[in-house]
CSV table of C-alpha atoms and ligand atoms in Angstrom, one decimal:
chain,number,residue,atom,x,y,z
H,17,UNK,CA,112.8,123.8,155.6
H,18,UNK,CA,110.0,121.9,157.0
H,19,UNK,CA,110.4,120.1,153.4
H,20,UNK,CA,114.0,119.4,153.9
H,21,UNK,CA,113.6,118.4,157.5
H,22,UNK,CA,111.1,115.6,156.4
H,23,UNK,CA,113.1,114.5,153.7
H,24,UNK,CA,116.2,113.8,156.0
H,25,UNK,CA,113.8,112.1,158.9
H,26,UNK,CA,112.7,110.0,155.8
H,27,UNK,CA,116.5,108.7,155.0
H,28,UNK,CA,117.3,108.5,158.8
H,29,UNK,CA,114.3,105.6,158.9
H,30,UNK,CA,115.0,104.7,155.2
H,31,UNK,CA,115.3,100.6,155.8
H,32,UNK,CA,118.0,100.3,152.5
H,33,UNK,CA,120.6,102.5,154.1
H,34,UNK,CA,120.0,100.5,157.6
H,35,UNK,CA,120.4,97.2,155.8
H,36,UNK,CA,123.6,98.2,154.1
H,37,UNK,CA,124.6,99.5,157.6
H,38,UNK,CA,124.3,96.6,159.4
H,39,UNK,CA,125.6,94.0,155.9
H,40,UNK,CA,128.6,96.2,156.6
H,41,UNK,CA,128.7,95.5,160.8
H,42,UNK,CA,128.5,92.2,160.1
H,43,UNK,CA,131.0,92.0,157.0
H,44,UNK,CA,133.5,93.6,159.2
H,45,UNK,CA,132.8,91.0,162.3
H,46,UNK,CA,132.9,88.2,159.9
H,47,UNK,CA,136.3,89.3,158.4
H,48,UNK,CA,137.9,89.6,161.8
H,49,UNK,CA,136.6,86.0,162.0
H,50,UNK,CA,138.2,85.1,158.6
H,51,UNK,CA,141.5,86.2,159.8
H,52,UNK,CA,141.5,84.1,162.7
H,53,UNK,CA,140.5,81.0,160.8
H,54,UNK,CA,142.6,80.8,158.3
H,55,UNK,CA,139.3,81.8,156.0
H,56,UNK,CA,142.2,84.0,153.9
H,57,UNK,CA,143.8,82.0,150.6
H,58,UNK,CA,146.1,83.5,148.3
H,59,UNK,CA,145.5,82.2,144.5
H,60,UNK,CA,148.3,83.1,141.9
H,61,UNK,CA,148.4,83.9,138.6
H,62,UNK,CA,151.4,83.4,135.9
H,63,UNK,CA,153.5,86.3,133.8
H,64,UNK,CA,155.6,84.6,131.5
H,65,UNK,CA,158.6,86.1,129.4
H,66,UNK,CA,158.7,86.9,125.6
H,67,UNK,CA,159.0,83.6,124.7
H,68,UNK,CA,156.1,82.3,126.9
H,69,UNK,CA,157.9,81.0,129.3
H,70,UNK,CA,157.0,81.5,133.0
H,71,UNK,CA,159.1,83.4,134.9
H,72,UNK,CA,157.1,85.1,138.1
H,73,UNK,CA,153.7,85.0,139.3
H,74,UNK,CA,151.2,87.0,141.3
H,75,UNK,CA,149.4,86.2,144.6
H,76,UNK,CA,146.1,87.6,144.6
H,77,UNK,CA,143.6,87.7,148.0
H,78,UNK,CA,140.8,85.4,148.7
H,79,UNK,CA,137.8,84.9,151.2
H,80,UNK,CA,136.6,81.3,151.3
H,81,UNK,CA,133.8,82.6,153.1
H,82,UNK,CA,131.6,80.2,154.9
H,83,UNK,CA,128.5,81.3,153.7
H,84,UNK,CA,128.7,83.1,150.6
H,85,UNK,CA,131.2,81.1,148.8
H,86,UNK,CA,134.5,82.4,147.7
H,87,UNK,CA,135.0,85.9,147.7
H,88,UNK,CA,137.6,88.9,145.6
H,89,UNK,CA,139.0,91.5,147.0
H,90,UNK,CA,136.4,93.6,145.8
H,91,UNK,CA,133.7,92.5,148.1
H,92,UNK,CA,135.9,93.1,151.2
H,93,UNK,CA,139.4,95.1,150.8
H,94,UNK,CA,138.1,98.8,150.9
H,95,UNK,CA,136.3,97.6,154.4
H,96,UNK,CA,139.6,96.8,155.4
H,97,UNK,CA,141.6,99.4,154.6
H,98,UNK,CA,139.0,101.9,156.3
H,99,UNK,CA,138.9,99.6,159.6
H,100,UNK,CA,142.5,98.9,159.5
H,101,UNK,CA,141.9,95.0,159.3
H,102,UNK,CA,144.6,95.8,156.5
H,103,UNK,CA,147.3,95.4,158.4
H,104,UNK,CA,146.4,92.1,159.8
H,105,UNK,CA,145.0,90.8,156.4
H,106,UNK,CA,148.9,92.3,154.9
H,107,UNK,CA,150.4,90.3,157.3
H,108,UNK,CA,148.6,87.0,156.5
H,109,UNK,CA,149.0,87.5,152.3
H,110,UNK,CA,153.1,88.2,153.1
H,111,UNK,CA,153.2,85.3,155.4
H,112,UNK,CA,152.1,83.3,152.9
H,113,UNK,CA,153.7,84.3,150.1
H,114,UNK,CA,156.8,83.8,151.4
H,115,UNK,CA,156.4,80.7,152.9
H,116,UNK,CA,155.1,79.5,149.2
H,117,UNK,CA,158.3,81.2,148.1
H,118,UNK,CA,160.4,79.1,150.5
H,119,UNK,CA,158.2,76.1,149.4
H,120,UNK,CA,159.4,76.7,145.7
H,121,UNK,CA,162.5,77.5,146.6
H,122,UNK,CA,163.1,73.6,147.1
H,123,UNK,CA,161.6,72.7,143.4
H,124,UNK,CA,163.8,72.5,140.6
H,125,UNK,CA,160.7,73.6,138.5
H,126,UNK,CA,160.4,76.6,140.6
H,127,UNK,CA,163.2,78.3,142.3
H,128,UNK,CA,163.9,81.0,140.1
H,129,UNK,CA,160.4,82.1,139.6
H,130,UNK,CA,159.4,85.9,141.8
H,131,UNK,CA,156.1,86.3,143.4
H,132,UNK,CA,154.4,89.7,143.5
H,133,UNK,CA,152.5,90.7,146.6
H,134,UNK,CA,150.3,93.4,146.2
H,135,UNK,CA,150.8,96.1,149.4
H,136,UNK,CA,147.9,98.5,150.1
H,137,UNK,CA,148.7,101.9,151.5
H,138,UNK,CA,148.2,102.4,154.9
H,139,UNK,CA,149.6,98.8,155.2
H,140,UNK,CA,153.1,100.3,153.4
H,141,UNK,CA,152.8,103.6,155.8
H,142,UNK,CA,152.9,101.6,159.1
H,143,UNK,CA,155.9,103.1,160.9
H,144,UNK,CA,157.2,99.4,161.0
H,145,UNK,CA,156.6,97.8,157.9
H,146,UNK,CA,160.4,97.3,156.7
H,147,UNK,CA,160.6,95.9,160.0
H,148,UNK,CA,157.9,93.4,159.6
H,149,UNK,CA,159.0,92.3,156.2
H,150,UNK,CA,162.6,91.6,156.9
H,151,UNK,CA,161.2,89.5,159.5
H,152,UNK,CA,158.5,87.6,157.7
H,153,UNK,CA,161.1,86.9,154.8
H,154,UNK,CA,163.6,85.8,158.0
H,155,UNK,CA,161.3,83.7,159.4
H,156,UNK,CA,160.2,81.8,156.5
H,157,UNK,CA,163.1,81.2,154.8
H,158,UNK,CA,162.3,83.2,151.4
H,159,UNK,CA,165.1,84.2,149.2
H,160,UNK,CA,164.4,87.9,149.4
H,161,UNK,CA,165.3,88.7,146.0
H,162,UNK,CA,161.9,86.8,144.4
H,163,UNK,CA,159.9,88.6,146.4
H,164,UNK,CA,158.1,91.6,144.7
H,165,UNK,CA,156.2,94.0,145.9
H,166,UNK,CA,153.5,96.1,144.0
H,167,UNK,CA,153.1,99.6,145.0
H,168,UNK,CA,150.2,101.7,143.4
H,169,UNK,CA,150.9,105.3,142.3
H,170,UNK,CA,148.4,106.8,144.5
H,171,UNK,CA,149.8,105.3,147.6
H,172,UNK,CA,154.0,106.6,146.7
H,173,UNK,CA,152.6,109.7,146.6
H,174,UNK,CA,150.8,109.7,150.0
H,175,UNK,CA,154.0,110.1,151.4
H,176,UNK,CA,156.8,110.2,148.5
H,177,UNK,CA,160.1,110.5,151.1
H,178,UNK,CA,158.5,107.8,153.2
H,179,UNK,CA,158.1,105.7,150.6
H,180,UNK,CA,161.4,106.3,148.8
H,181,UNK,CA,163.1,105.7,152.2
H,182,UNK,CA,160.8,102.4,152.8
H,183,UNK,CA,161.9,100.8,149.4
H,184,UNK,CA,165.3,101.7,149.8
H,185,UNK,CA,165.7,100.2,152.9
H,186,UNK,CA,164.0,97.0,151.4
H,187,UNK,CA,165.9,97.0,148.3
H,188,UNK,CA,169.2,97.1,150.1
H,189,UNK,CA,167.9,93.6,151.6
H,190,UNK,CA,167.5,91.9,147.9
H,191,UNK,CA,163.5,92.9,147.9
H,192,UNK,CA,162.1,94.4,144.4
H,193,UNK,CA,159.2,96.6,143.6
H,194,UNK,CA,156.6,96.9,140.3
H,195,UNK,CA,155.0,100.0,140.1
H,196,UNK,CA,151.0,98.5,139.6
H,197,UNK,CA,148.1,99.8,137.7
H,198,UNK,CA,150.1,102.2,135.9
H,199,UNK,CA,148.8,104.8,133.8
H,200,UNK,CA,145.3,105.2,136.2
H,201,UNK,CA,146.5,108.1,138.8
H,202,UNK,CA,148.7,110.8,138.2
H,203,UNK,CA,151.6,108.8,136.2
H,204,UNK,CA,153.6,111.7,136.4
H,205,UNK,CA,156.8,110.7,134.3
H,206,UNK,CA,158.8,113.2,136.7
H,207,UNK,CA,159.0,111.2,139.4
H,208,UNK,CA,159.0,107.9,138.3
H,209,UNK,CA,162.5,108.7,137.5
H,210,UNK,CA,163.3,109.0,140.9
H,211,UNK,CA,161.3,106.0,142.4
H,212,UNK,CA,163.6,102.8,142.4
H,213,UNK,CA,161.1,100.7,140.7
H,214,UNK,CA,162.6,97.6,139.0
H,215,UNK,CA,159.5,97.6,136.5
H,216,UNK,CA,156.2,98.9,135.9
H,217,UNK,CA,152.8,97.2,135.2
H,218,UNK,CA,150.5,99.0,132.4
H,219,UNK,CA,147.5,98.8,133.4
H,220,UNK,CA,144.7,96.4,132.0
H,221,UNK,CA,142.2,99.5,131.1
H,222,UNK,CA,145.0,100.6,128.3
H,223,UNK,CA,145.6,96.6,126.8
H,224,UNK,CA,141.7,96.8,127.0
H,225,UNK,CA,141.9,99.8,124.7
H,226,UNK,CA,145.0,98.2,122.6
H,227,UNK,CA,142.8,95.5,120.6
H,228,UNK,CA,141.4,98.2,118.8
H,229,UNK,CA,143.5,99.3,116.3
H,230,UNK,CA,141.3,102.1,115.0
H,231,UNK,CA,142.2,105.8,115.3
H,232,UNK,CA,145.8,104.1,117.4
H,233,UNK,CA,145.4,106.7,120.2
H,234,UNK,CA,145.0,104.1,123.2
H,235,UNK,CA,147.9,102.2,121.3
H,236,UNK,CA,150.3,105.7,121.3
H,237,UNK,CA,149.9,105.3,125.1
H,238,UNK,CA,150.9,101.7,125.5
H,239,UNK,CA,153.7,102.6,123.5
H,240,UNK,CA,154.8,105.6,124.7
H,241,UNK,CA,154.4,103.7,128.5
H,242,UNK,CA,156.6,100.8,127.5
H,243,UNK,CA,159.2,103.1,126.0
H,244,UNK,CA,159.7,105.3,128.9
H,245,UNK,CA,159.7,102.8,131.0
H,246,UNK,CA,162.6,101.1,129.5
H,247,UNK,CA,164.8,104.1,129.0
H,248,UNK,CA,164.3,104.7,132.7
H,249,UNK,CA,165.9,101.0,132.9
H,250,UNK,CA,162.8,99.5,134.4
H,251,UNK,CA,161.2,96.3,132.5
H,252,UNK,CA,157.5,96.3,131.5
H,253,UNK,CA,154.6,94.0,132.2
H,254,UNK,CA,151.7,93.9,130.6
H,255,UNK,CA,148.1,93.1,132.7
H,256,UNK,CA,144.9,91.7,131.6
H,257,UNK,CA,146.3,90.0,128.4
H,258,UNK,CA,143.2,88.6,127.3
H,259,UNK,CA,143.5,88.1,123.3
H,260,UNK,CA,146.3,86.7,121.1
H,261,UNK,CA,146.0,90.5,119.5
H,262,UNK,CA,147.2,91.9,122.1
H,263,UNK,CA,149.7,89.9,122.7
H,264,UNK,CA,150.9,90.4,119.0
H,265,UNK,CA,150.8,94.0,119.5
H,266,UNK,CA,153.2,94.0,122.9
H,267,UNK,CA,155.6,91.5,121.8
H,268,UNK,CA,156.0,94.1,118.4
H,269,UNK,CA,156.2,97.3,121.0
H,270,UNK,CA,159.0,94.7,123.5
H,271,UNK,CA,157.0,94.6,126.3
H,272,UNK,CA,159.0,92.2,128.8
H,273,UNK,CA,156.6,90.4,130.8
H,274,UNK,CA,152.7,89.0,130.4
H,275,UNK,CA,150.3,88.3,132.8
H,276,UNK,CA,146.3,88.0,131.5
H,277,UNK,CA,143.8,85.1,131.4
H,278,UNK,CA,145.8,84.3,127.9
H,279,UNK,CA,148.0,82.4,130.1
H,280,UNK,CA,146.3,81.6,133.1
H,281,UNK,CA,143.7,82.8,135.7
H,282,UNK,CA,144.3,83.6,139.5
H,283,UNK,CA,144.5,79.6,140.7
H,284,UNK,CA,145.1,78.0,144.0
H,285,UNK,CA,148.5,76.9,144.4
H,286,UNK,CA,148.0,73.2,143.5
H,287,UNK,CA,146.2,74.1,140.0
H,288,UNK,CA,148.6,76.9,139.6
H,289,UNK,CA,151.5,74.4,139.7
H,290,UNK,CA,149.7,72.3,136.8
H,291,UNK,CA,149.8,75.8,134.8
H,292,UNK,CA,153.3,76.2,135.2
H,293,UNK,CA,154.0,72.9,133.7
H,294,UNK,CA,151.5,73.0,130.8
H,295,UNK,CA,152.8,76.9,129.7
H,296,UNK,CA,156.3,75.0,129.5
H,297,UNK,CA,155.2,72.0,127.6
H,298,UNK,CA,153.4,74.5,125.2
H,299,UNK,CA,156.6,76.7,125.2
H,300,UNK,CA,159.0,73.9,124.4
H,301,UNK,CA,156.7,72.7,121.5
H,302,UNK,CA,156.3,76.2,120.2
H,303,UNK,CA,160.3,76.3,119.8
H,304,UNK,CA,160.7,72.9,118.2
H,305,UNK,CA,157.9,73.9,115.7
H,306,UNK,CA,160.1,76.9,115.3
H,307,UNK,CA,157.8,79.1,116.6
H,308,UNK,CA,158.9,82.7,117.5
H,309,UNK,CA,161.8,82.8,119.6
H,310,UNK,CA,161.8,86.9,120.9
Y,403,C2E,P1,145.7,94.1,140.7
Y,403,C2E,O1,146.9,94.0,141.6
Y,403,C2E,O2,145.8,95.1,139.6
Y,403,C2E,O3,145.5,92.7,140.2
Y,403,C2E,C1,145.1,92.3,138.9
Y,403,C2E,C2,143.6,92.0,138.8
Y,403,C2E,O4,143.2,91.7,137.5
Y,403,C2E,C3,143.2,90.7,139.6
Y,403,C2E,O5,141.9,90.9,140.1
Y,403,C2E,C4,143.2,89.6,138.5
Y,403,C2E,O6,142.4,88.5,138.9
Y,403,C2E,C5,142.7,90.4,137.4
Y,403,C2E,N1,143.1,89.9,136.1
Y,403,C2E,C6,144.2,89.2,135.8
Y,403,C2E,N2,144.2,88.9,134.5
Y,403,C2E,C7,143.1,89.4,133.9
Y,403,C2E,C8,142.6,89.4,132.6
Y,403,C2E,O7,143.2,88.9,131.6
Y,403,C2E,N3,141.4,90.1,132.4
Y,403,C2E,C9,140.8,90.7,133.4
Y,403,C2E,N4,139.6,91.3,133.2
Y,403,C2E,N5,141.2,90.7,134.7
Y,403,C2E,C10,142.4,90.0,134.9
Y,403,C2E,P2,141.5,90.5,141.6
Y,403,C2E,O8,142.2,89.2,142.0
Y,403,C2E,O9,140.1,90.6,141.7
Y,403,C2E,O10,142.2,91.7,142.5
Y,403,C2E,C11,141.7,93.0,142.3
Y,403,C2E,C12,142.6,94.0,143.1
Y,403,C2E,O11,142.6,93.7,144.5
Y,403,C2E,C13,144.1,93.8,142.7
Y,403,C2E,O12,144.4,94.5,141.5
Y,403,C2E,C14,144.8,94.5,143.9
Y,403,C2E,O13,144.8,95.9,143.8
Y,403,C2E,C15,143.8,94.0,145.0
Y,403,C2E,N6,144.4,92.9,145.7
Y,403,C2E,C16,144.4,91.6,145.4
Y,403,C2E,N7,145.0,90.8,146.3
Y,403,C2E,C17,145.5,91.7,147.3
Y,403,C2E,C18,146.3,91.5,148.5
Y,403,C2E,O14,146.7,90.4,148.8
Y,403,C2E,N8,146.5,92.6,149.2
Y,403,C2E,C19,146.1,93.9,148.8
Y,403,C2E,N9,146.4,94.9,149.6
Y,403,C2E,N10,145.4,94.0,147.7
Y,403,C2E,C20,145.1,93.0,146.9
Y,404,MG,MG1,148.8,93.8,141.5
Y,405,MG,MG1,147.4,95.8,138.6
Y,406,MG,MG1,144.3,96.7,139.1
């Protein structure tokens, strides 16, 4: 006992687990900050279509931090979901989204293209998020119908009536939904059915696994994920497309959409634009040399 006693008094005074308590203080103080100076940027990244053209993009979340440089999500979103600075930070990504939507809206080159916000859970399980949408798409002038969100597994099913009722009541206003990550949590097929999803993301861990054609296992899931998917009448995207392999492989099984660093990385919106122009040229070109046309 006296044993145990000393080892705790040791970790009370241990100077690693103080450090990583106050990096986290002051990570939290310095994201409040963030928020209110516009230290938040979204960077997007293409899918395209079958025949490489783009058709929608993703907006991912980014800290220009002063100090450290620019930041992912991983160095800061699980902070803010456990402090609720989620909800603020959700606010910020949909405002800007939308208002990018709006922006594109105006563009020839861009009007018909959807962008995909990705929503956390307890952002989604705020009594008034339907509320807040409708009135961020309102407000900036976004055609509802481009707008996507992405809803993980693991958050439906924190509260599956809320959530059915949520995207319902979003739906009915033009809004769509992709089921992310797909394939990581429970992926039970029962209730996907029942989940008005217009498509479903596989995610990047199994088109990992599908470049290796070996024993085909990892492959039987991709395929058995893209064909329930589209008898449930929902279209299927492919993530982290990395390799013209796998590519190859989920144009063969009909995947729908693509989205990897194939095509193009997460970019901020001026170099994202340039993307968008070059995966057309190199589309156009790729007919004309009568490339593959489905
Ligand atoms: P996600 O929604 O599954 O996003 C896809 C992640 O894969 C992104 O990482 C993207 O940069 C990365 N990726 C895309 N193509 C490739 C590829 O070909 N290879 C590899 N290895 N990776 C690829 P990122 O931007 O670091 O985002 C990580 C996660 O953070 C996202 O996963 C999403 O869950 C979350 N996240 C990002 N932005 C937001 C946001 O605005 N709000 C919320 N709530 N979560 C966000
Ligand atoms: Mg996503
Ligand atoms: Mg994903
Ligand atoms: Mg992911």
């Amino acid at each position: 006992q006296a044993k145990a006693a000393g080892r705790n008094a040791i970790h009370f005074f241990d100077p690693s687990i103080h450090a990583a308590i106050e990096a986290r203080f002051r990570l939290e103080a310095e994201f409040r900050a963030a928020l209110d100076n516009n230290e938040l940027v979204l960077f997007y990244q293409a899918q395209v279509n079958r025949r490489g053209e783009p058709c929608g993009a993703e907006a991912l979340i980014r800290w220009q931090h002063p100090a450290r440089g620019l930041l992912g999500p991983a160095a800061f979103i699980n902070m803010a979901e456990e402090t609720g600075l989620i909800a603020p930070m959700g606010d910020t990504v949909l405002r800007t989204a939308c208002h990018q939507l709006s922006l594109w809206g105006e563009q020839a080159e861009a009007d018909t293209l959807s962008l995909a916000v990705n929503i956390s859970a307890r952002q989604f399980h705020q009594p008034d998020f339907v509320n807040r949408i409708l009135t961020i798409v309102d407000e900036t002038g976004a055609n509802p119908r481009l707008l996507k969100l992405e809803l993980t597994e693991s958050l439906i099913l924190t509260d599956l009536d809320d959530s059915v009722t949520k995207m319902r009541a979003l739906r009915a206003a033009g809004i769509r939904f992709a089921m992310d990550d797909f394939g990581t949590g429970y992926s039970s097929l029962a209730y996907l059915s029942r989940l008005p999803f217009d498509e479903v993301k596989i995610d990047q861990a199994f088109i990992r696994q599908a470049q290796l054609d070996t024993e085909g296992a990892d492959r039987s899931i991709v395929e058995a994920i893209i064909g329930l998917t589209h008898s449930l009448g929902m279209r299927v995207v492919a993530e982290g497309v990395e390799t013209p392999v796998q590519r190859e492989f989920l144009l063969s099984r009909r995947c729908d959409v693509f989205q990897g660093y194939l095509f193009s990385h997460p970019e901020p919106v001026t170099a994202f634009e340039q993307t968008l122009e070059a995966l057309r040229k190199a589309c156009t070109m790729h007919s004309i040399a009568g490339g593959k046309q489905d």
